[in-house]
Amino acid sequence: MSAIDDLVTELSRLPTIGRKSALRLTYHLLRQPVEQSRRLAQALVMLAEKVRPCPECYNLSEGDRCPVCADPRRDRTLVCVVEEASDIPAIERTGEFRGLYHVLGGRLAPLDGVGPSDLTVAALVRRVEALGVQEVIVATNPKLEGEATALYLQEQLRPTGVTVSRLARGLPVGGDLEYADGVTIVQALAARRAM
Amino acid sequence: MSAIDDLVTELSRLPTIGRKSALRLTYHLLRQPVEQSRRLAQALVMLAEKVRPCPECYNLSEGDRCPVCADPRRDRTLVCVVEEASDIPAIERTGEFRGLYHVLGGRLAPLDGVGPSDLTVAALVRRVEALGVQEVIVATNPKLEGEATALYLQEQLRPTGVTVSRLARGLPVGGDLEYADGVTIVQALAARRAM
């Protein structure tokens, strides 16, 4: 049946949803009031129509600028660089960061064909110069490619004279030393602090 | 941001998709061409508009009757009763069953408030009488509630004089005796056949 097959095909394009899960979700929707499918469809259309990258920081935005850039109370001398817009809510939830963001749009990954020109590095350098930014906090993911990207950013930002820092490495709070990986323990030892 | 939050909320209404997965799916869609969200939305709308229960067997249908009921080559004296329309593709894929289906719309589950009047049992009895069905194969799930439902169906169908059978229980083909549960082994022993 084409309507069912079509939806299964579209759902299984999504990551982590295989054909079997897509079929299960489709049958689930068929057991719900049709309003549920319509609301989901409407939300998808609205997403496609409304959400755009912020012209300043490339965060997701529904207006001209994103809510962070549009907020006059944010500290414009402090910029936190993240790989993806989806990293921002994790930091915002802490309520501890009052600066601006900059979304790279990925990380350097030569094997996947992602080079510097695919990221918003040039725009970051321009922003740092134009805004008179004092400090750039690099919050790329603590993985090999994220680290390489951090080093590349540091190099690109050097001519601007801005302070470049990055998030601390160490044992996650609530984590278990017994189960921590060796690399994390080495970093936690190296960055140990006097009590 | 409302468009993102709305989609996350709608996606997390789906089974097996929590808020975190919904957020991940939403960000994934935002990285794809907008056409992908639109096609998914369109497939959902089509599902809501086109798919209806077959008036004869309650299978899912896009036309008047479902493809099985509409197929003149199907054996109309044989009816296989399943809990959900989603069970039918599993049987159809075998290519071994040439009769019709009947979708109950669930199984008896007093704890969930599902009683006989919530299932299509009365319609099944009427069909058996009207079509002159010779055999009803009960293919409810081999679980407690499915078994109870099978016994209830047998009782309701007794006055019609139709033969009522149910799918065999035993070790799954390709399964491992070592890992089979005790109840399955007991059923496989009781239903053993001479070689």
mmCIF file of C-alpha atoms in Angstrom:
data_model
loop_
_atom_site.group_PDB
_atom_site.id
_atom_site.type_symbol
_atom_site.label_atom_id
_atom_site.label_comp_id
_atom_site.label_asym_id
_atom_site.label_seq_id
_atom_site.Cartn_x
_atom_site.Cartn_y
_atom_site.Cartn_z
ATOM 1 C CA MET A 1 0.000 0.000 0.000
ATOM 2 C CA SER A 2 1.616 3.186 -1.134
ATOM 3 C CA ALA A 3 0.733 5.585 1.708
ATOM 4 C CA ILE A 4 2.112 3.190 4.318
ATOM 5 C CA ASP A 5 5.184 2.313 2.259
ATOM 6 C CA ASP A 6 5.877 5.978 1.577
ATOM 7 C CA LEU A 7 5.817 6.866 5.254
ATOM 8 C CA VAL A 8 7.965 3.848 6.161
ATOM 9 C CA THR A 9 10.503 4.925 3.537
ATOM 10 C CA GLU A 10 10.579 8.527 4.763
ATOM 11 C CA LEU A 11 10.836 7.542 8.444
ATOM 12 C CA SER A 12 13.633 5.083 7.777
ATOM 13 C CA ARG A 13 15.728 7.894 6.267
ATOM 14 C CA LEU A 14 16.097 9.199 9.828
ATOM 15 C CA PRO A 15 19.154 8.106 11.824
ATOM 16 C CA THR A 16 18.663 5.221 14.300
ATOM 17 C CA ILE A 17 15.324 4.337 12.634
ATOM 18 C CA GLY A 18 15.547 1.197 10.531
ATOM 19 C CA ARG A 19 12.825 -0.242 8.334
ATOM 20 C CA LYS A 20 11.371 -2.306 11.175
ATOM 21 C CA SER A 21 11.140 0.628 13.585
ATOM 22 C CA ALA A 22 9.679 2.761 10.800
ATOM 23 C CA LEU A 23 6.983 0.147 10.223
ATOM 24 C CA ARG A 24 6.262 -0.021 13.950
ATOM 25 C CA LEU A 25 5.975 3.783 14.182
ATOM 26 C CA THR A 26 3.691 3.858 11.142
ATOM 27 C CA TYR A 27 1.344 1.245 12.587
ATOM 28 C CA HIS A 28 1.399 3.115 15.868
ATOM 29 C CA LEU A 29 0.296 6.312 14.113
ATOM 30 C CA LEU A 30 -2.469 4.375 12.371
ATOM 31 C CA ARG A 31 -3.862 3.403 15.761
ATOM 32 C CA GLN A 32 -3.885 7.030 16.958
ATOM 33 C CA PRO A 33 -6.401 9.732 16.048
ATOM 34 C CA VAL A 34 -5.454 11.173 12.631
ATOM 35 C CA GLU A 35 -4.910 14.512 14.359
ATOM 36 C CA GLN A 36 -1.624 13.194 15.750
ATOM 37 C CA SER A 37 -0.167 12.509 12.280
ATOM 38 C CA ARG A 38 -1.391 15.909 11.113
ATOM 39 C CA ARG A 39 0.195 17.738 14.043
ATOM 40 C CA LEU A 40 3.510 15.965 13.441
ATOM 41 C CA ALA A 41 3.316 16.847 9.733
ATOM 42 C CA GLN A 42 2.547 20.465 10.586
ATOM 43 C CA ALA A 43 5.503 20.649 12.989
ATOM 44 C CA LEU A 44 7.799 19.307 10.237
ATOM 45 C CA VAL A 45 6.581 21.877 7.735
ATOM 46 C CA MET A 46 7.018 24.690 10.256
ATOM 47 C CA LEU A 47 10.557 23.494 10.987
ATOM 48 C CA ALA A 48 11.395 23.504 7.281
ATOM 49 C CA GLU A 49 9.864 26.929 6.775
ATOM 50 C CA LYS A 50 10.898 28.853 9.858
ATOM 51 C CA VAL A 51 14.238 27.686 11.166
ATOM 52 C CA ARG A 52 17.324 29.317 9.631
ATOM 53 C CA PRO A 53 20.924 29.760 10.796
ATOM 54 C CA CYS A 54 21.498 32.960 12.755
ATOM 55 C CA PRO A 55 23.429 35.355 10.450
ATOM 56 C CA GLU A 56 25.833 36.194 13.303
ATOM 57 C CA CYS A 57 26.635 32.950 15.092
ATOM 58 C CA TYR A 58 25.013 30.228 12.919
ATOM 59 C CA ASN A 59 22.922 29.032 15.850
ATOM 60 C CA LEU A 60 19.415 27.966 14.812
ATOM 61 C CA SER A 61 17.023 30.850 14.696
ATOM 62 C CA GLU A 62 13.409 31.504 13.876
ATOM 63 C CA GLY A 63 13.764 35.243 13.609
ATOM 64 C CA ASP A 64 16.454 37.456 12.185
ATOM 65 C CA ARG A 65 19.045 36.748 14.885
ATOM 66 C CA CYS A 66 19.030 33.830 17.321
ATOM 67 C CA PRO A 67 17.698 34.374 20.877
ATOM 68 C CA VAL A 68 21.242 34.490 22.301
ATOM 69 C CA CYS A 69 22.555 37.099 19.854
ATOM 70 C CA ALA A 70 19.319 39.091 20.226
ATOM 71 C CA ASP A 71 19.610 39.173 24.029
ATOM 72 C CA PRO A 72 21.183 42.522 25.045
ATOM 73 C CA ARG A 73 22.208 41.110 28.452
ATOM 74 C CA ARG A 74 24.688 38.613 26.969
ATOM 75 C CA ASP A 75 28.390 39.379 27.360
ATOM 76 C CA ARG A 76 29.609 40.234 23.845
ATOM 77 C CA THR A 77 33.293 39.974 24.770
ATOM 78 C CA LEU A 78 33.071 36.217 25.402
ATOM 79 C CA VAL A 79 32.388 33.674 22.629
ATOM 80 C CA CYS A 80 31.976 29.914 23.077
ATOM 81 C CA VAL A 81 32.704 27.908 19.913
ATOM 82 C CA VAL A 82 30.735 24.675 19.442
ATOM 83 C CA GLU A 83 30.647 22.139 16.619
ATOM 84 C CA GLU A 84 26.888 22.024 16.174
ATOM 85 C CA ALA A 85 23.893 24.159 17.148
ATOM 86 C CA SER A 86 22.655 21.093 19.014
ATOM 87 C CA ASP A 87 25.527 21.528 21.500
ATOM 88 C CA ILE A 88 24.188 24.917 22.650
ATOM 89 C CA PRO A 89 21.180 23.744 24.715
ATOM 90 C CA ALA A 90 23.500 21.578 26.865
ATOM 91 C CA ILE A 91 25.525 24.658 27.813
ATOM 92 C CA GLU A 92 22.489 26.949 28.124
ATOM 93 C CA ARG A 93 20.831 24.520 30.545
ATOM 94 C CA THR A 94 23.672 25.058 33.020
ATOM 95 C CA GLY A 95 22.800 28.769 33.215
ATOM 96 C CA GLU A 96 26.496 29.465 33.867
ATOM 97 C CA PHE A 97 27.546 30.891 30.520
ATOM 98 C CA ARG A 98 26.521 34.462 29.743
ATOM 99 C CA GLY A 99 28.535 35.082 26.544
ATOM 100 C CA LEU A 100 27.722 34.484 22.877
ATOM 101 C CA TYR A 101 28.159 31.352 20.792
ATOM 102 C CA HIS A 102 29.677 30.492 17.465
ATOM 103 C CA VAL A 103 28.593 27.342 15.611
ATOM 104 C CA LEU A 104 31.328 25.850 13.419
ATOM 105 C CA GLY A 105 28.973 23.565 11.520
ATOM 106 C CA GLY A 106 31.088 20.472 12.199
ATOM 107 C CA ARG A 107 34.699 19.617 12.928
ATOM 108 C CA LEU A 108 37.745 19.117 10.731
ATOM 109 C CA ALA A 109 37.520 15.568 9.361
ATOM 110 C CA PRO A 110 39.738 15.069 6.322
ATOM 111 C CA LEU A 111 38.575 11.460 5.932
ATOM 112 C CA ASP A 112 34.973 12.662 5.559
ATOM 113 C CA GLY A 113 36.094 15.458 3.252
ATOM 114 C CA VAL A 114 35.411 18.204 5.819
ATOM 115 C CA GLY A 115 38.074 20.909 5.509
ATOM 116 C CA PRO A 116 38.427 24.405 6.994
ATOM 117 C CA SER A 117 36.366 25.961 4.194
ATOM 118 C CA ASP A 118 33.376 23.826 5.205
ATOM 119 C CA LEU A 119 33.375 25.372 8.675
ATOM 120 C CA THR A 120 32.532 28.929 9.741
ATOM 121 C CA VAL A 121 36.109 29.658 10.891
ATOM 122 C CA ALA A 122 36.607 32.759 8.707
ATOM 123 C CA ALA A 123 33.349 34.208 10.046
ATOM 124 C CA LEU A 124 34.562 33.531 13.612
ATOM 125 C CA VAL A 125 37.810 35.428 13.012
ATOM 126 C CA ARG A 126 35.846 38.366 11.525
ATOM 127 C CA ARG A 127 33.451 38.377 14.497
ATOM 128 C CA VAL A 128 36.297 38.329 17.013
ATOM 129 C CA GLU A 129 37.859 41.350 15.289
ATOM 130 C CA ALA A 130 34.618 43.261 14.789
ATOM 131 C CA LEU A 131 33.159 42.715 18.288
ATOM 132 C CA GLY A 132 36.390 43.224 20.210
ATOM 133 C CA VAL A 133 36.044 39.778 21.795
ATOM 134 C CA GLN A 134 38.288 39.204 24.835
ATOM 135 C CA GLU A 135 38.128 35.407 25.112
ATOM 136 C CA VAL A 136 37.138 32.503 22.872
ATOM 137 C CA ILE A 137 36.245 29.304 24.722
ATOM 138 C CA VAL A 138 36.645 26.323 22.395
ATOM 139 C CA ALA A 139 34.037 23.697 23.276
ATOM 140 C CA THR A 140 34.554 21.234 20.438
ATOM 141 C CA ASN A 141 33.968 17.606 21.384
ATOM 142 C CA PRO A 142 36.754 15.955 23.428
ATOM 143 C CA LYS A 143 37.579 13.534 20.605
ATOM 144 C CA LEU A 144 40.448 13.337 18.153
ATOM 145 C CA GLU A 145 38.762 15.441 15.469
ATOM 146 C CA GLY A 146 37.425 17.942 17.996
ATOM 147 C CA GLU A 147 40.937 18.393 19.417
ATOM 148 C CA ALA A 148 42.428 18.874 15.952
ATOM 149 C CA THR A 149 39.753 21.464 15.230
ATOM 150 C CA ALA A 150 40.555 23.241 18.514
ATOM 151 C CA LEU A 151 44.240 23.452 17.589
ATOM 152 C CA TYR A 152 43.376 24.764 14.136
ATOM 153 C CA LEU A 153 41.118 27.440 15.660
ATOM 154 C CA GLN A 154 43.851 28.491 18.078
ATOM 155 C CA GLU A 155 46.218 29.015 15.130
ATOM 156 C CA GLN A 156 43.660 30.953 13.086
ATOM 157 C CA LEU A 157 42.799 33.188 16.038
ATOM 158 C CA ARG A 158 46.405 33.923 17.049
ATOM 159 C CA PRO A 159 46.742 37.075 14.824
ATOM 160 C CA THR A 160 43.703 38.657 16.556
ATOM 161 C CA GLY A 161 45.417 38.483 19.954
ATOM 162 C CA VAL A 162 42.268 37.105 21.621
ATOM 163 C CA THR A 163 42.649 34.713 24.588
ATOM 164 C CA VAL A 164 41.741 31.178 23.493
ATOM 165 C CA SER A 165 40.750 28.655 26.163
ATOM 166 C CA ARG A 166 39.091 25.281 26.055
ATOM 167 C CA LEU A 167 36.845 23.292 28.364
ATOM 168 C CA ALA A 168 38.667 21.319 31.059
ATOM 169 C CA ARG A 169 39.233 17.593 30.659
ATOM 170 C CA GLY A 170 38.864 15.278 33.625
ATOM 171 C CA LEU A 171 36.641 12.772 35.343
ATOM 172 C CA PRO A 172 32.948 13.447 34.773
ATOM 173 C CA VAL A 173 31.173 14.446 37.985
ATOM 174 C CA GLY A 174 29.269 11.444 39.307
ATOM 175 C CA GLY A 175 31.455 9.167 37.208
ATOM 176 C CA ASP A 176 33.281 6.145 38.493
ATOM 177 C CA LEU A 177 37.080 6.034 38.531
ATOM 178 C CA GLU A 178 36.904 2.259 38.118
ATOM 179 C CA TYR A 179 35.181 2.632 34.768
ATOM 180 C CA ALA A 180 36.950 5.756 33.488
ATOM 181 C CA ASP A 181 39.055 5.228 30.353
ATOM 182 C CA GLY A 182 42.812 5.593 30.570
ATOM 183 C CA VAL A 183 43.047 8.734 28.452
ATOM 184 C CA THR A 184 40.601 10.545 30.717
ATOM 185 C CA ILE A 185 42.518 9.484 33.822
ATOM 186 C CA VAL A 186 45.805 10.697 32.289
ATOM 187 C CA GLN A 187 44.207 14.070 31.537
ATOM 188 C CA ALA A 188 42.661 14.244 35.015
ATOM 189 C CA LEU A 189 46.076 13.524 36.586
ATOM 190 C CA ALA A 190 47.852 16.078 34.417
ATOM 191 C CA ALA A 191 45.274 18.768 35.227
ATOM 192 C CA ARG A 192 45.090 17.940 38.956
ATOM 193 C CA ARG A 193 44.541 20.910 41.259
ATOM 194 C CA ALA A 194 45.670 21.632 44.829
ATOM 195 C CA MET A 195 42.822 21.198 47.309
ATOM 196 C CA MET B 1 12.297 28.293 19.861
ATOM 197 C CA SER B 2 8.779 27.206 19.139
ATOM 198 C CA ALA B 3 9.187 25.387 15.785
ATOM 199 C CA ILE B 4 11.943 23.176 17.181
ATOM 200 C CA ASP B 5 10.170 22.583 20.485
ATOM 201 C CA ASP B 6 6.938 21.755 18.696
ATOM 202 C CA LEU B 7 8.591 19.119 16.528
ATOM 203 C CA VAL B 8 10.463 17.652 19.511
ATOM 204 C CA THR B 9 7.173 17.411 21.412
ATOM 205 C CA GLU B 10 5.365 15.736 18.508
ATOM 206 C CA LEU B 11 8.198 13.296 17.814
ATOM 207 C CA SER B 12 8.488 12.309 21.455
ATOM 208 C CA ARG B 13 4.820 11.249 21.441
ATOM 209 C CA LEU B 14 5.944 8.295 19.317
ATOM 210 C CA PRO B 15 6.790 5.039 21.084
ATOM 211 C CA THR B 16 10.501 4.320 21.720
ATOM 212 C CA ILE B 17 11.340 7.990 20.980
ATOM 213 C CA GLY B 18 12.189 9.938 24.113
ATOM 214 C CA ARG B 19 12.879 13.646 24.331
ATOM 215 C CA LYS B 20 16.580 13.199 23.694
ATOM 216 C CA SER B 21 16.057 11.091 20.567
ATOM 217 C CA ALA B 22 13.410 13.543 19.380
ATOM 218 C CA LEU B 23 15.880 16.394 19.758
ATOM 219 C CA ARG B 24 18.545 14.426 17.899
ATOM 220 C CA LEU B 25 16.124 13.649 15.047
ATOM 221 C CA THR B 26 15.063 17.289 14.863
ATOM 222 C CA TYR B 27 18.647 18.522 14.629
ATOM 223 C CA HIS B 28 19.320 15.854 12.036
ATOM 224 C CA LEU B 29 16.416 17.138 9.926
ATOM 225 C CA LEU B 30 17.741 20.673 10.279
ATOM 226 C CA ARG B 31 21.011 19.559 8.702
ATOM 227 C CA GLN B 32 19.193 17.971 5.725
ATOM 228 C CA PRO B 33 17.698 19.774 2.725
ATOM 229 C CA VAL B 34 14.265 21.110 3.719
ATOM 230 C CA GLU B 35 12.755 18.836 1.072
ATOM 231 C CA GLN B 36 13.308 15.867 3.390
ATOM 232 C CA SER B 37 11.141 17.345 6.160
ATOM 233 C CA ARG B 38 8.522 18.266 3.588
ATOM 234 C CA ARG B 39 8.401 14.765 2.100
ATOM 235 C CA LEU B 40 8.047 13.242 5.572
ATOM 236 C CA ALA B 41 5.258 15.697 6.386
ATOM 237 C CA GLN B 42 3.514 14.872 3.115
ATOM 238 C CA ALA B 43 3.741 11.117 3.811
ATOM 239 C CA LEU B 44 2.168 11.673 7.242
ATOM 240 C CA VAL B 45 -0.701 13.688 5.793
ATOM 241 C CA MET B 46 -1.317 11.042 3.121
ATOM 242 C CA LEU B 47 -1.334 8.338 5.785
ATOM 243 C CA ALA B 48 -3.898 10.268 7.808
ATOM 244 C CA GLU B 49 -6.055 10.928 4.772
ATOM 245 C CA LYS B 50 -5.945 7.690 2.843
ATOM 246 C CA VAL B 51 -5.572 4.723 5.146
ATOM 247 C CA ARG B 52 -8.793 3.313 6.609
ATOM 248 C CA PRO B 53 -9.755 -0.071 8.078
ATOM 249 C CA CYS B 54 -11.102 -2.522 5.481
ATOM 250 C CA PRO B 55 -14.890 -2.752 6.026
ATOM 251 C CA GLU B 56 -14.702 -6.561 5.799
ATOM 252 C CA CYS B 57 -11.620 -7.664 7.730
ATOM 253 C CA TYR B 58 -10.377 -4.460 9.428
ATOM 254 C CA ASN B 59 -6.998 -4.798 7.738
ATOM 255 C CA LEU B 60 -5.527 -1.445 6.691
ATOM 256 C CA SER B 61 -6.742 -0.323 3.316
ATOM 257 C CA GLU B 62 -6.331 2.607 0.974
ATOM 258 C CA GLY B 63 -9.281 1.727 -1.185
ATOM 259 C CA ASP B 64 -12.740 0.380 -0.421
ATOM 260 C CA ARG B 65 -11.590 -3.094 0.582
ATOM 261 C CA CYS B 66 -8.060 -4.164 1.524
ATOM 262 C CA PRO B 67 -5.855 -5.834 -1.124
ATOM 263 C CA VAL B 68 -6.421 -9.279 0.419
ATOM 264 C CA CYS B 69 -10.227 -9.051 0.496
ATOM 265 C CA ALA B 70 -10.214 -7.516 -3.006
ATOM 266 C CA ASP B 71 -8.118 -10.386 -4.439
ATOM 267 C CA PRO B 72 -10.484 -12.909 -6.132
ATOM 268 C CA ARG B 73 -7.844 -15.659 -5.923
ATOM 269 C CA ARG B 74 -7.877 -15.788 -2.109
ATOM 270 C CA ASP B 75 -9.591 -18.762 -0.477
ATOM 271 C CA ARG B 76 -12.727 -17.336 1.139
ATOM 272 C CA THR B 77 -13.392 -20.465 3.230
ATOM 273 C CA LEU B 78 -10.268 -19.933 5.343
ATOM 274 C CA VAL B 79 -9.833 -16.995 7.756
ATOM 275 C CA CYS B 80 -6.750 -16.213 9.823
ATOM 276 C CA VAL B 81 -7.457 -14.093 12.906
ATOM 277 C CA VAL B 82 -4.690 -11.716 14.030
ATOM 278 C CA GLU B 83 -4.515 -9.151 16.817
ATOM 279 C CA GLU B 84 -3.287 -6.232 14.741
ATOM 280 C CA ALA B 85 -3.107 -5.328 11.054
ATOM 281 C CA SER B 86 0.644 -5.091 11.575
ATOM 282 C CA ASP B 87 0.736 -8.893 12.058
ATOM 283 C CA ILE B 88 -0.495 -9.502 8.488
ATOM 284 C CA PRO B 89 2.701 -8.616 6.557
ATOM 285 C CA ALA B 90 4.639 -11.236 8.596
ATOM 286 C CA ILE B 91 2.237 -13.953 7.397
ATOM 287 C CA GLU B 92 1.940 -12.576 3.846
ATOM 288 C CA ARG B 93 5.715 -12.601 3.454
ATOM 289 C CA THR B 94 5.737 -16.389 3.861
ATOM 290 C CA GLY B 95 3.557 -16.715 0.747
ATOM 291 C CA GLU B 96 2.037 -19.857 2.325
ATOM 292 C CA PHE B 97 -1.350 -18.546 3.373
ATOM 293 C CA ARG B 98 -3.985 -18.075 0.670
ATOM 294 C CA GLY B 99 -7.055 -17.373 2.828
ATOM 295 C CA LEU B 100 -8.505 -14.143 4.207
ATOM 296 C CA TYR B 101 -7.674 -12.323 7.425
ATOM 297 C CA HIS B 102 -9.612 -10.877 10.304
ATOM 298 C CA VAL B 103 -8.063 -8.170 12.477
ATOM 299 C CA LEU B 104 -9.319 -8.200 16.076
ATOM 300 C CA GLY B 105 -7.919 -4.772 16.918
ATOM 301 C CA GLY B 106 -6.108 -6.027 20.013
ATOM 302 C CA ARG B 107 -6.415 -8.823 22.569
ATOM 303 C CA LEU B 108 -8.510 -9.285 25.689
ATOM 304 C CA ALA B 109 -6.719 -7.414 28.454
ATOM 305 C CA PRO B 110 -8.980 -6.742 31.436
ATOM 306 C CA LEU B 111 -6.215 -4.896 33.279
ATOM 307 C CA ASP B 112 -5.939 -2.422 30.405
ATOM 308 C CA GLY B 113 -9.727 -2.194 30.176
ATOM 309 C CA VAL B 114 -9.906 -4.087 26.854
ATOM 310 C CA GLY B 115 -13.001 -6.280 26.843
ATOM 311 C CA PRO B 116 -14.758 -8.300 24.107
ATOM 312 C CA SER B 117 -16.765 -5.282 22.927
ATOM 313 C CA ASP B 118 -13.511 -3.468 22.081
ATOM 314 C CA LEU B 119 -12.551 -6.217 19.628
ATOM 315 C CA THR B 120 -14.151 -7.140 16.288
ATOM 316 C CA VAL B 121 -15.328 -10.540 17.552
ATOM 317 C CA ALA B 122 -19.012 -10.046 16.683
ATOM 318 C CA ALA B 123 -18.024 -9.048 13.137
ATOM 319 C CA LEU B 124 -15.891 -12.193 12.886
ATOM 320 C CA VAL B 125 -18.818 -14.422 13.878
ATOM 321 C CA ARG B 126 -21.051 -12.668 11.305
ATOM 322 C CA ARG B 127 -18.393 -13.100 8.583
ATOM 323 C CA VAL B 128 -17.942 -16.794 9.360
ATOM 324 C CA GLU B 129 -21.691 -17.319 9.021
ATOM 325 C CA ALA B 130 -22.140 -15.141 5.925
ATOM 326 C CA LEU B 131 -19.136 -16.461 3.952
ATOM 327 C CA GLY B 132 -19.565 -20.130 4.863
ATOM 328 C CA VAL B 133 -16.042 -20.229 6.300
ATOM 329 C CA GLN B 134 -14.676 -23.762 6.831
ATOM 330 C CA GLU B 135 -11.755 -23.018 9.140
ATOM 331 C CA VAL B 136 -10.645 -20.177 11.386
ATOM 332 C CA ILE B 137 -6.931 -20.151 12.214
ATOM 333 C CA VAL B 138 -6.337 -18.180 15.397
ATOM 334 C CA ALA B 139 -2.966 -16.420 15.168
ATOM 335 C CA THR B 140 -3.074 -14.296 18.316
ATOM 336 C CA ASN B 141 0.301 -13.783 19.982
ATOM 337 C CA PRO B 142 1.630 -16.751 21.982
ATOM 338 C CA LYS B 143 1.388 -14.857 25.266
ATOM 339 C CA LEU B 144 -1.007 -15.061 28.171
ATOM 340 C CA GLU B 145 -3.467 -12.499 26.819
ATOM 341 C CA GLY B 146 -3.259 -13.870 23.286
ATOM 342 C CA GLU B 147 -4.044 -17.359 24.593
ATOM 343 C CA ALA B 148 -7.008 -16.086 26.618
ATOM 344 C CA THR B 149 -8.278 -14.301 23.523
ATOM 345 C CA ALA B 150 -7.915 -17.505 21.483
ATOM 346 C CA LEU B 151 -9.996 -19.450 24.015
ATOM 347 C CA TYR B 152 -12.651 -16.744 24.006
ATOM 348 C CA LEU B 153 -12.816 -16.812 20.195
ATOM 349 C CA GLN B 154 -13.154 -20.590 20.206
ATOM 350 C CA GLU B 155 -16.136 -20.276 22.519
ATOM 351 C CA GLN B 156 -17.794 -17.535 20.495
ATOM 352 C CA LEU B 157 -17.305 -19.463 17.241
ATOM 353 C CA ARG B 158 -18.573 -22.817 18.579
ATOM 354 C CA PRO B 159 -22.264 -22.186 17.586
ATOM 355 C CA THR B 160 -21.223 -21.635 13.944
ATOM 356 C CA GLY B 161 -19.734 -25.138 13.734
ATOM 357 C CA VAL B 162 -16.583 -23.828 12.027
ATOM 358 C CA THR B 163 -13.277 -25.624 12.636
ATOM 359 C CA VAL B 164 -11.075 -23.487 14.885
ATOM 360 C CA SER B 165 -7.309 -24.119 14.854
ATOM 361 C CA ARG B 166 -4.357 -22.197 16.137
ATOM 362 C CA LEU B 167 -0.729 -21.818 15.112
ATOM 363 C CA ALA B 168 1.589 -24.531 16.456
ATOM 364 C CA ARG B 169 3.795 -23.861 19.459
ATOM 365 C CA GLY B 170 7.326 -25.199 19.575
ATOM 366 C CA LEU B 171 10.951 -24.346 19.164
ATOM 367 C CA PRO B 172 11.555 -21.563 16.644
ATOM 368 C CA VAL B 173 13.416 -22.770 13.563
ATOM 369 C CA GLY B 174 17.057 -21.750 13.848
ATOM 370 C CA GLY B 175 16.598 -21.320 17.595
ATOM 371 C CA ASP B 176 18.817 -22.825 20.226
ATOM 372 C CA LEU B 177 17.470 -25.446 22.645
ATOM 373 C CA GLU B 178 19.987 -24.247 25.223
ATOM 374 C CA TYR B 179 18.391 -20.806 25.286
ATOM 375 C CA ALA B 180 14.744 -21.800 24.809
ATOM 376 C CA ASP B 181 12.469 -20.944 27.736
ATOM 377 C CA GLY B 182 10.901 -23.755 29.741
ATOM 378 C CA VAL B 183 7.328 -23.103 28.657
ATOM 379 C CA THR B 184 8.304 -23.372 24.980
ATOM 380 C CA ILE B 185 10.163 -26.642 25.620
ATOM 381 C CA VAL B 186 7.165 -28.073 27.471
ATOM 382 C CA GLN B 187 4.915 -27.163 24.507
ATOM 383 C CA ALA B 188 7.435 -28.561 22.027
ATOM 384 C CA LEU B 189 7.571 -31.829 23.979
ATOM 385 C CA ALA B 190 3.801 -32.122 24.270
ATOM 386 C CA ALA B 191 3.359 -31.465 20.541
ATOM 387 C CA ARG B 192 6.215 -33.764 19.450
ATOM 388 C CA ARG B 193 5.676 -35.632 16.194
ATOM 389 C CA ALA B 194 6.854 -39.043 14.967
ATOM 390 C CA MET B 195 9.693 -38.760 12.437
#
